[in-house]
Amino acid sequence: MDRGILERDLELARLAAVAREAADGAGSVALVFGEAGIGKSSLVKALPGVLPGEAPLLVGACDDLTTRRPLGPFRDLVGGVGADLARALTEGGDRHRVYDALRAELRCAPHPVVLVVEDVHWADEASLDALRFLVRRVERLPAVLVLTYRDDELDREHPLRHLLGQVSRAERVHRLPLERLSAAAVHRLSAAGGLDPAQVYEVTSGNPFFVAEVVAAGGTGGVPPTVVDAVLARLGGLDDVTRDALEQLAVVPSAVERPLTDVLLPGGTAVLAAAEQRGLLVVTPQRACFRHELIRRAIADSLPAARRIELNRRVLAALVAAPDSDASRIVHHAAEAGDAGAVAQYGPGAARDASRAGAHREAAAHLRLVLERGELFGPAERAGLLERFAIESYTIADCAAAVRAEREAVALRRSLGDTRALGADLRWLSRIHWWAGDAGQARAAAREAIAVLEGAGDDRLLALALSNTSQLHMLSDRHTQAVAFGERAIELARRAGDVEILAHALNNVGTARWRAGDPLGRAQLEESLKVALGVGEVEHACRAYANIIWSLLENLEYAEADRFLVPAMRLADRAEHLGFLSYFNVELALRRFAAGDWGEAEKYAEFGVHDFAPARCPALTVLGRVRVRRGTDGADELLARAGEIAERSAELQRTAPVAAARAESAWLRGEPDAVVAAAGPVYEEACRLAAVNYRAELGYWLAKAGQSVAADSSGHPYALQAAGAGRAAAHAWQAAGCPYENAAALAESPDPDDKLAALAVLDTLGAGPLARLVRAELRALGLRRIPRGPLAVTRGNPAGLTERQVQVMRLLAQGLTNGEIAERLVVSVRTVDHHVSAVLDKLGVDTRRQAASRAVELGLLPAAEM
């Protein structure tokens, strides 16, 4: 084995096995990670020797540019992939074409395909989006997606975190953390050169790159224990021409293509021969690159600032003179060279290219660099750049930057007296404030936008402003105002022939009417969906889906919500609209929470906890409520975070669920005063806004705490419970498909049989806190034989059962038929049939009696009841 890949046999064997599985159609993701110099690239280079048959190995790398190259690692594949993918990557501008071509390449090439993307911690946003696309589909492809990255460079806000979170939820994931070399391996590497192995190990701590550099430098004598000094020691003896060439290449944070080396190096690649022989560089007919990024950095970091500036100027001049140079590379070297004029000249175009490719973080970074040279632009041009920067920042959820930029743009437009542009900017400022969770500022900007545009003579811009205000009223449950503003927007949109604004306004009016109880509302909202789908307006279609599903969930029409969730998620997934995809996952989490499938609810809620405020608040609320009902730690912290977001939003759809969760938590702890404190203020707001569902739920908790609440004739199950009609409420919850609520309503009955039936469901769901209260009530009623309840079951239970399968297993152990289990869990008999079959299979038994016995053996059920 090559000495550079000592102690990597296990990792190579795992990757080879993964590739063989992919050849059979079981694609997967492999994560290779560790500190800088740990040998990730060496492992990749060793892969061809272990891959099966003719498996193609495609390798692309991310570069440490100031502003990343959009789709950089995939563009590296050009020349080694099919014509369709090569054209999609080189022509640019249509990321969906790139995605389709990537999928086709992985599907049609000789199997299995191993696609490696190195240094993903430096990936641009467009590349991260492409990787998300592949991660969600790779398990259905004959391919392995290998991602290498430095795990010690990832803080909580690093863009790669979101991708890694998605990878963690994939079906087949292989994690290969690379460890440092052992003392024995360092001994093998250093002994051949007559070096002291103990001293080499002490200096390098077993980092493979450091070991290699110290050995290549001839030892540690006279060399400080830093890689910079080890690398610089290897430059000793090289002539000035070669050293100059190395320093020139070192300021380029990527492979240097042959045309560029020919311009930068007067003697051509021939001057690199000595450096190549010393293992500093890899030179091919197409390009030259340093053998390791740390070598390049060590040389570049050793240069005086004046020398680095001059070398970057040479690269900048060469790139500007060459046709079709990558604009992002031009901007990088312009910034490094301190050439403000070049940044101002090429930055806006680079940002535009990045945005078209979906690399919005890179677009924002380019525009930030440009705006730092704002004195080079006139007020109108600077306002335009600020507007673009605000939108890019909004897109990447950097709300603080978006607000600052849009406010500055508004101030400039105000000083210029440009009424139309000012109104448009105020409308955008309103939207950005709402996205950031600041409802008050959003409404203020919305009001001014309308006031400015009323006399501007632009029906389209005024319609946008009116529809934006309609949306804010709708989200705040001010239905009358939402309809009034929205109908004006609809009229103007029809007059202007603008289908996009029409879909937006119909959405707001329809949602407001539906939530106010007007049966025409749903039809109008579905018309919005139809209009948006008809003209391919994905964002407006997704928003229509989101509001339809949310309204159905609020109305307890869960089966109907299921009908819309599937096409909604399919649309957002296909269009790579990640914001709405996260939101739909949160809505699915709410759906699974209501069904008592809490493990699934947590899984889907996790998709939204790091995203924008409108998704993060309900996601945190679901996670908090699951912990409340299970009695596990951390619920209060999650609900506190959700509450902060909810209060800033000033929207009942956010504040009410948090208040209800806090009230439920307080009730289960036996703290009625805390129930009143949590539910009381929000209940008053729900009554004022005539929000039936939230009024009923919060009123119920107040009634439980001994408070007097107004009679509620809505027929909502919580209203029935508050009025003492527990059995009627239980039937309503059962019809809706909510087993926990059904059990909670039954538990309020004075009949011990009802309480026992409730207890069975609560035990099945793992709802410990409420189950303990019910047991205490049964003991107070004098019952002597009370079911002891199940043992604690973790997700890693010995049988590998899912949470729902554990629930089914407990019920079948009680002797219930599949029909009775279906009724208890409020699911279909067919669903129970599938779960029972899976339980028997995983337990390795043939009968239900054997399943119960096996579950007791594994500790999944108690051996007896008391």
PDB file of C-alpha atoms in Angstrom, residues 840-841 843-851:
ATOM      1  CA  LEU A 840     -43.956 -10.663  13.312  1.00  0.00           C
ATOM      2  CA  ASP A 841     -41.161 -10.532  10.756  1.00  0.00           C
ATOM      3  CA  LEU A 843     -39.478 -10.520  16.013  1.00  0.00           C
ATOM      4  CA  GLY A 844     -38.874 -13.675  13.955  1.00  0.00           C
ATOM      5  CA  VAL A 845     -42.127 -15.361  14.980  1.00  0.00           C
ATOM      6  CA  ASP A 846     -45.192 -16.777  13.249  1.00  0.00           C
ATOM      7  CA  THR A 847     -48.055 -16.066  15.646  1.00  0.00           C
ATOM      8  CA  ARG A 848     -49.327 -13.204  17.744  1.00  0.00           C
ATOM      9  CA  ARG A 849     -48.897 -15.241  20.957  1.00  0.00           C
ATOM     10  CA  GLN A 850     -45.264 -15.908  20.062  1.00  0.00           C
ATOM     11  CA  ALA A 851     -44.824 -12.194  19.342  1.00  0.00           C
TER      12      ALA A 851
END
